Tab-separated table of C-alpha atoms and ligand atoms in Angstrom:
chain	number	residue	atom	x	y	z
A	1	PHE	CA	-55.795	46.453	57.204
A	2	PHE	CA	-52.549	44.468	60.137
A	3	SER	CA	-49.796	43.106	61.139
A	4	ALA	CA	-50.293	39.299	61.105
A	5	ALA	CA	-46.759	39.055	62.383
A	6	THR	CA	-47.685	40.440	65.294
A	7	GLU	CA	-49.097	38.268	66.685
A	8	TYR	CA	-47.643	35.191	67.195
A	9	GLU	CA	-44.248	34.390	69.155
A	10	ILE	CA	-41.779	31.862	67.637
A	11	LEU	CA	-41.103	29.207	70.238
A	12	ARG	CA	-38.778	27.283	68.170
A	13	GLY	CA	-37.570	26.146	64.363
A	14	ILE	CA	-39.553	22.684	63.285
A	15	ALA	CA	-37.361	21.831	60.179
A	16	GLU	CA	-36.005	23.789	57.359
A	17	GLY	CA	-37.136	21.917	53.855
A	18	SER	CA	-36.330	22.714	50.553
A	19	SER	CA	-37.746	25.677	50.073
A	20	GLY	CA	-38.016	27.177	52.780
A	21	GLN	CA	-37.827	26.946	56.705
A	22	VAL	CA	-41.050	25.942	59.470
A	23	PHE	CA	-41.349	27.178	63.079
A	24	LEU	CA	-43.439	25.874	65.694
A	25	CYS	CA	-45.441	29.389	66.615
A	26	LYS	CA	-47.635	30.466	68.959
A	27	ASN	CA	-50.434	33.211	68.540
A	28	MET	CA	-50.039	35.085	71.308
A	29	LEU	CA	-54.236	36.662	71.647
A	30	ASP	CA	-55.658	32.334	71.185
A	31	GLN	CA	-52.402	30.960	72.549
A	32	HIS	CA	-52.712	28.526	70.478
A	33	GLU	CA	-49.382	26.424	68.968
A	34	TYR	CA	-49.074	26.737	65.176
A	35	ALA	CA	-46.271	25.184	62.521
A	36	LEU	CA	-45.565	28.494	59.999
A	37	LYS	CA	-43.732	27.508	56.721
A	38	LYS	CA	-41.731	30.770	55.560
A	39	ILE	CA	-40.730	30.413	52.379
A	40	PHE	CA	-37.975	33.084	50.308
A	41	ILE	CA	-39.151	34.029	46.912
A	42	GLU	CA	-36.253	33.243	44.827
A	43	GLU	CA	-35.036	36.509	42.908
A	44	ASP	CA	-35.766	35.749	39.607
A	45	ASP	CA	-39.225	33.539	41.070
A	46	ASP	CA	-42.750	35.190	40.923
A	47	ASP	CA	-44.751	34.990	44.356
A	48	GLU	CA	-47.649	33.944	42.346
A	49	LYS	CA	-46.085	30.279	42.056
A	50	ILE	CA	-45.650	30.401	45.885
A	51	LEU	CA	-48.610	31.949	46.839
A	52	GLU	CA	-50.026	28.437	44.368
A	53	GLU	CA	-49.342	26.086	47.190
A	54	ALA	CA	-51.157	28.560	49.799
A	55	ARG	CA	-54.221	28.972	47.451
A	56	ILE	CA	-54.327	25.419	47.026
A	57	MET	CA	-54.102	24.369	50.942
A	58	ALA	CA	-57.202	27.576	51.608
A	59	SER	CA	-58.887	25.282	48.740
A	60	LEU	CA	-59.162	21.972	50.360
A	61	ASP	CA	-61.053	21.030	53.453
A	62	HIS	CA	-60.302	16.706	54.562
A	63	PRO	CA	-60.491	15.601	58.237
A	64	HIS	CA	-57.178	14.126	56.495
A	65	ILE	CA	-55.060	17.282	55.396
A	66	VAL	CA	-52.804	19.812	57.177
A	67	ARG	CA	-55.484	22.060	58.546
A	68	TYR	CA	-54.519	26.154	56.752
A	69	TYR	CA	-55.453	29.093	58.459
A	70	GLN	CA	-53.212	32.245	57.209
A	71	VAL	CA	-50.404	33.830	54.040
A	72	TRP	CA	-49.328	36.643	54.622
A	73	ARG	CA	-45.972	38.482	52.958
A	74	GLY	CA	-42.989	39.679	55.410
A	75	ASP	CA	-39.036	39.721	55.486
A	76	ASN	CA	-36.653	38.172	56.704
A	77	SER	CA	-36.028	40.045	59.728
A	78	TYR	CA	-38.580	38.769	61.461
A	79	ASN	CA	-37.291	37.001	64.515
A	80	PHE	CA	-35.279	35.080	62.754
A	81	GLU	CA	-31.452	35.723	64.350
A	82	LYS	CA	-32.791	34.377	67.273
A	83	PHE	CA	-33.736	30.837	65.569
A	84	ALA	CA	-31.149	30.894	63.143
A	85	GLY	CA	-28.626	28.861	65.085
A	86	GLU	CA	-31.054	25.709	65.048
A	87	PHE	CA	-30.173	24.692	61.319
A	88	ASP	CA	-27.678	22.935	60.302
A	89	SER	CA	-26.878	25.131	57.248
A	90	SER	CA	-26.507	28.665	59.775
A	91	SER	CA	-22.702	28.650	59.330
A	92	ASP	CA	-22.875	28.954	55.200
A	93	ASP	CA	-25.233	31.553	53.707
A	94	SER	CA	-24.222	31.154	50.071
A	95	SER	CA	-27.449	30.691	49.516
A	96	GLY	CA	-29.065	34.512	50.871
A	97	LYS	CA	-30.472	32.928	54.253
A	98	ARG	CA	-30.135	35.473	56.752
A	99	ASP	CA	-29.837	37.842	54.470
A	100	PRO	CA	-32.687	40.264	56.323
A	101	SER	CA	-34.532	42.456	53.507
A	102	ARG	CA	-34.951	38.973	51.808
A	103	SER	CA	-39.156	38.757	50.783
A	104	CYS	CA	-40.556	35.934	51.935
A	105	ILE	CA	-44.235	34.232	52.421
A	106	TYR	CA	-45.265	32.631	55.281
A	107	ILE	CA	-47.682	30.463	55.195
A	108	LEU	CA	-49.464	29.450	58.683
A	109	MET	CA	-51.226	26.013	59.579
A	110	GLU	CA	-51.885	23.269	61.941
A	111	TYR	CA	-49.042	22.390	64.143
A	112	CYS	CA	-48.994	18.434	63.822
A	113	PRO	CA	-46.059	16.759	66.256
A	114	LYS	CA	-44.708	14.299	64.225
A	115	THR	CA	-43.530	13.136	60.605
A	116	LEU	CA	-43.965	9.370	58.947
A	117	GLU	CA	-40.553	9.567	59.147
A	118	THR	CA	-40.549	9.155	62.941
A	119	VAL	CA	-42.929	6.643	62.860
A	120	PHE	CA	-40.869	4.485	60.370
A	121	ARG	CA	-38.521	4.462	62.627
A	122	GLU	CA	-39.864	3.753	65.645
A	123	GLY	CA	-41.778	0.453	63.850
A	124	ILE	CA	-45.182	-0.056	64.451
A	125	SER	CA	-47.655	-2.950	63.953
A	126	GLU	CA	-49.070	-4.430	61.234
A	127	GLU	CA	-52.819	-2.946	62.171
A	128	ILE	CA	-51.186	0.446	63.137
A	129	ALA	CA	-49.526	0.623	59.252
A	130	LEU	CA	-52.366	-0.361	58.138
A	131	THR	CA	-54.658	2.019	59.320
A	132	TYR	CA	-52.531	4.902	58.552
A	133	PHE	CA	-52.203	4.055	55.498
A	134	ARG	CA	-55.483	3.970	54.847
A	135	GLN	CA	-56.425	7.401	56.289
A	136	ILE	CA	-53.636	8.542	53.786
A	137	VAL	CA	-55.118	6.470	50.885
A	138	GLU	CA	-59.040	8.467	51.781
A	139	GLY	CA	-56.533	11.869	52.280
A	140	LEU	CA	-55.341	11.553	48.610
A	141	ASP	CA	-58.761	9.820	47.161
A	142	TYR	CA	-60.013	13.658	48.164
A	143	ILE	CA	-56.597	15.562	46.979
A	144	HIS	CA	-56.965	13.668	43.065
A	145	SER	CA	-60.996	14.474	43.481
A	146	GLN	CA	-60.550	18.213	43.780
A	147	GLY	CA	-58.468	17.399	40.641
A	148	LEU	CA	-54.873	17.569	41.528
A	149	ILE	CA	-52.144	15.517	41.801
A	150	HIS	CA	-49.847	16.130	45.189
A	151	ARG	CA	-46.507	15.287	43.037
A	152	ASP	CA	-44.395	14.687	46.948
A	153	ILE	CA	-46.100	12.214	48.726
A	154	CYS	CA	-43.750	10.452	51.311
A	155	SER	CA	-42.933	9.808	54.586
A	156	GLN	CA	-41.452	13.584	55.068
A	157	ASN	CA	-44.588	15.323	54.411
A	158	LEU	CA	-47.343	12.883	55.546
A	159	PHE	CA	-47.578	14.094	59.469
A	160	LEU	CA	-49.400	12.678	62.491
A	161	ASP	CA	-51.244	15.407	64.665
A	162	SER	CA	-52.408	15.342	68.062
A	163	GLU	CA	-55.029	13.162	68.201
A	164	LYS	CA	-52.194	10.807	66.252
A	165	GLN	CA	-54.674	10.940	62.581
A	166	ILE	CA	-52.971	11.673	59.971
A	167	LYS	CA	-52.746	14.429	58.170
A	168	ILE	CA	-51.141	15.219	54.148
A	169	GLY	CA	-48.787	18.466	54.547
A	170	ASP	CA	-46.559	20.125	52.230
A	171	PHE	CA	-48.532	21.359	49.467
A	172	GLY	CA	-45.468	22.744	47.380
A	173	LEU	CA	-44.998	20.511	44.063
A	174	ALA	CA	-48.556	19.823	44.132
A	175	LYS	CA	-50.381	21.040	40.824
A	176	PHE	CA	-54.141	21.282	38.980
A	177	MET	CA	-54.389	18.493	36.240
A	178	GLU	CA	-54.795	19.958	32.527
A	179	VAL	CA	-55.631	17.318	29.700
A	180	LYS	CA	-53.275	16.538	26.449
A	181	ASP	CA	-54.286	13.544	24.240
A	182	GLY	CA	-57.237	13.421	26.087
A	183	GLU	CA	-56.159	12.464	29.648
A	184	PHE	CA	-55.817	14.268	32.717
A	185	GLY	CA	-52.578	14.796	33.924
A	186	VAL	CA	-49.360	17.121	33.959
A	187	GLN	CA	-46.244	17.300	32.753
A	188	SER	CA	-43.251	16.240	35.410
A	189	SER	CA	-40.147	18.766	35.117
A	190	ASN	CA	-37.433	18.333	37.214
A	191	ASP	CA	-38.512	20.004	39.898
A	192	TYR	CA	-37.220	18.279	43.663
A	193	GLY	CA	-39.907	15.608	44.816
A	194	HIS	CA	-38.201	12.968	46.839
A	195	HIS	CA	-36.583	10.411	44.622
A	196	PHE	CA	-37.614	7.265	46.486
A	197	TYR	CA	-41.222	8.057	45.849
A	198	LYS	CA	-40.940	8.918	42.771
A	199	SER	CA	-43.017	7.335	40.154
A	200	PRO	CA	-40.651	5.904	37.154
A	201	GLU	CA	-42.476	8.766	34.419
A	202	ALA	CA	-42.037	11.358	36.857
A	203	MET	CA	-37.727	10.298	37.140
A	204	ARG	CA	-37.971	10.533	33.319
A	205	ASN	CA	-39.816	13.746	33.683
A	206	SER	CA	-42.917	12.569	31.552
A	207	TRP	CA	-46.366	13.590	31.522
A	208	ILE	CA	-47.297	12.174	34.644
A	209	THR	CA	-51.550	11.141	36.134
A	210	GLN	CA	-52.393	11.087	39.693
A	211	LYS	CA	-51.465	6.815	39.461
A	212	SER	CA	-48.069	9.182	40.400
A	213	ASP	CA	-48.722	9.081	43.574
A	214	VAL	CA	-50.672	6.148	43.948
A	215	TYR	CA	-46.544	4.817	43.500
A	216	SER	CA	-45.081	7.023	46.074
A	217	LEU	CA	-48.515	4.605	48.150
A	218	GLY	CA	-46.565	1.830	47.212
A	219	VAL	CA	-43.509	2.554	48.366
A	220	LEU	CA	-44.764	4.588	51.739
A	221	LEU	CA	-46.872	1.140	52.595
A	222	PHE	CA	-43.700	-0.965	51.774
A	223	GLY	CA	-41.284	1.573	54.628
A	224	LEU	CA	-44.887	1.313	56.823
A	225	LEU	CA	-44.626	-2.367	57.350
A	226	TYR	CA	-40.670	-2.783	56.859
A	227	PRO	CA	-39.547	-0.784	60.021
A	228	SER	CA	-35.954	-2.331	59.438
A	229	LYS	CA	-33.184	-1.189	61.969
A	230	THR	CA	-31.133	0.831	59.127
A	231	GLU	CA	-32.190	3.371	56.989
A	232	ALA	CA	-29.323	2.022	54.484
A	233	ARG	CA	-31.193	-1.602	54.473
A	234	ARG	CA	-34.906	0.107	53.858
A	235	ILE	CA	-33.560	1.622	50.968
A	236	GLU	CA	-31.519	-1.418	49.482
A	237	LYS	CA	-34.781	-3.050	50.401
A	238	LEU	CA	-36.564	-0.348	48.742
A	239	ARG	CA	-33.837	-0.329	45.210
A	240	GLU	CA	-34.903	-3.921	44.771
A	241	LEU	CA	-38.361	-3.795	45.071
A	242	GLN	CA	-38.348	-1.243	42.708
A	243	LYS	CA	-36.199	-2.686	40.260
A	244	THR	CA	-37.936	-6.399	40.072
A	245	LEU	CA	-41.128	-6.105	42.166
A	246	SER	CA	-39.284	-8.324	44.798
A	247	LEU	CA	-39.487	-8.455	48.640
A	248	PRO	CA	-36.763	-8.923	51.251
A	249	GLU	CA	-36.945	-12.416	52.026
A	250	ASP	CA	-37.894	-11.780	55.582
A	251	TRP	CA	-40.972	-10.107	54.234
A	252	LYS	CA	-43.899	-11.126	57.108
A	253	TYR	CA	-47.692	-10.325	54.940
A	254	PRO	CA	-47.439	-12.089	52.064
A	255	ASP	CA	-51.269	-11.446	51.868
A	256	LEU	CA	-50.017	-7.664	50.808
A	257	THR	CA	-47.032	-9.175	48.062
A	258	SER	CA	-49.491	-8.036	45.572
A	259	LEU	CA	-51.102	-4.603	46.686
A	260	ILE	CA	-47.526	-3.174	47.225
A	261	ARG	CA	-46.661	-5.059	43.267
A	262	VAL	CA	-49.535	-2.993	41.862
A	263	LEU	CA	-49.024	0.255	43.138
A	264	MET	CA	-45.288	0.765	42.036
A	265	SER	CA	-46.257	-1.192	38.253
A	266	LYS	CA	-44.169	0.112	36.435
A	267	ASP	CA	-47.314	1.036	33.000
A	268	PRO	CA	-48.932	3.863	35.380
A	269	SER	CA	-52.390	2.545	33.535
A	270	VAL	CA	-51.498	-1.146	36.049
A	271	ARG	CA	-51.854	1.188	39.635
A	272	PRO	CA	-55.280	1.292	40.977
A	273	SER	CA	-56.584	4.455	41.291
A	274	THR	CA	-57.149	5.597	45.343
A	275	ALA	CA	-60.814	4.749	44.916
A	276	ASP	CA	-59.930	1.028	44.011
A	277	ILE	CA	-57.741	0.628	46.548
A	278	LEU	CA	-61.063	1.576	49.259
A	279	ALA	CA	-63.124	-0.351	47.564
A	280	ARG	CA	-60.713	-3.227	48.950
A	281	GLU	CA	-62.654	-3.528	51.981
A	282	GLN	CA	-61.260	-7.313	53.200
A	283	LEU	CA	-57.876	-5.572	53.761
A	284	TRP	CA	-58.870	-2.993	55.596
A	285	ALA	CA	-61.144	-4.870	58.005
A	286	THR	CA	-58.965	-5.297	59.913
A	287	ALA	CA	-58.028	-1.816	60.481
A	288	ASP	CA	-60.599	-0.808	61.677
A	289	VAL	CA	-61.551	-2.652	65.232
A	290	VAL	CA	-57.167	-0.817	65.884
A	291	GLN	CA	-56.753	1.310	68.399
A	292	VAL	CA	-53.768	4.338	66.952
A	293	PRO	CA	-51.678	4.207	70.426
A	294	GLN	CA	-50.256	7.375	73.143
A	295	LEU	CA	-47.054	8.076	70.721
A	296	LYS	CA	-44.658	9.516	71.807
A	297	GLU	CA	-43.468	13.882	71.277
A	298	GLU	CA	-40.769	14.464	68.576
A	299	ASN	CA	-38.115	16.596	70.047
B	1	LIG	P1	-39.200	19.103	51.045
B	1	LIG	O1	-39.831	20.359	49.782
B	1	LIG	O2	-37.917	19.701	51.329
B	1	LIG	O3	-39.901	18.984	51.524
B	1	LIG	P2	-40.318	22.445	52.382
B	1	LIG	O4	-39.386	23.453	51.599
B	1	LIG	O5	-40.682	22.127	50.849
B	1	LIG	O6	-39.768	20.848	52.251
B	1	LIG	P3	-42.685	21.090	53.598
B	1	LIG	O7	-42.414	19.597	53.326
B	1	LIG	O8	-43.741	21.544	53.925
B	1	LIG	O9	-41.618	21.891	53.588
B	1	LIG	O10	-41.975	21.324	55.792
B	1	LIG	C1	-40.345	20.655	55.663
B	1	LIG	C2	-40.802	20.092	57.071
B	1	LIG	O11	-40.767	21.066	58.821
B	1	LIG	C3	-41.617	19.319	56.667
B	1	LIG	O12	-40.622	17.769	56.863
B	1	LIG	C4	-41.436	18.873	59.004
B	1	LIG	O13	-40.552	18.256	59.199
B	1	LIG	C5	-41.778	20.555	59.005
B	1	LIG	N1	-43.445	20.726	58.737
B	1	LIG	C6	-44.357	21.008	58.019
B	1	LIG	N2	-45.421	21.830	57.799
B	1	LIG	C7	-45.699	20.801	59.376
B	1	LIG	C8	-46.406	21.121	60.007
B	1	LIG	N3	-47.598	21.300	60.006
B	1	LIG	N4	-45.672	21.128	62.006
B	1	LIG	C9	-45.118	20.231	62.125
B	1	LIG	N5	-43.952	20.128	61.458
B	1	LIG	C10	-43.987	20.317	60.093
B	2	LIG	MG1	-41.637	18.650	52.471
B	3	LIG	MG1	-41.733	20.735	49.633
């Protein structure tokens, strides 16, 4: 028995998500940097539900999935006060986030310096956008091959590692499928999930299949290729696309219009599977030869 927590130094807070906080930390023995996700255990929750996120991550092994290293239980006293000020919610503790006795689960994983959300804001070339998109589809195809639905594919949960390779993360909502009426899927419930990316059937809290993740891929592809100067404009155009499947007047990629429309089709059975998307070879032909350029560190 040993306490993993004593082996790490926390360098800074990275972000606060809906389920917890993510820190950049350093292993004092191997001297490498890692991301540490601290998840608060709700009072009436059993921690099995939270451990499921770690168990799923531990079972996955793919170049486009965030690498998992360790999980452990701990309390909330762990170096927290020192970093509390780095989060917006530091003045208000109505949710008990600063209660030092609160139980937490810690998930140690690969540190990814950037999210795709930052890339959206910077804007990228069509070739790089398609290279990223293909890597996302490859990662999701692997997730789907393991019988899972990710349920939270969005720009904040997709990362670039230090080699500028796409990594899919945040398996907090991922679920293994069940069978109902001969179809594999899960019953969608009212848990978070980013609403811009949510499929119409997930919005209705009905039965969803892996095609629900494919809808989110359509929203992502649009975001990758429509780097609008303002977030408000991107959202406005996305809303139109979701409602009427019409692309903005200044949309520059007519060749990709039909792909986006079919990915975001309201009828899940019309959407292609990840394997179908990967089989559309001609779409990726140009992206293959393009080098991904240097990216700045996100601070
Ligand atoms: P939510 O459910 O609100 O999306 P969450 O609590 O499930 O959030 P994550 O999405 O896993 O938590 O992480 C929250 C944020 O922390 C991410 O959007 C990202 O900014 C940062 N983050 C998470 N994992 C990593 C990582 N491996 N490397 C670097 N940053 C990370
Ligand atoms: Mg997240
Ligand atoms: Mg999450």
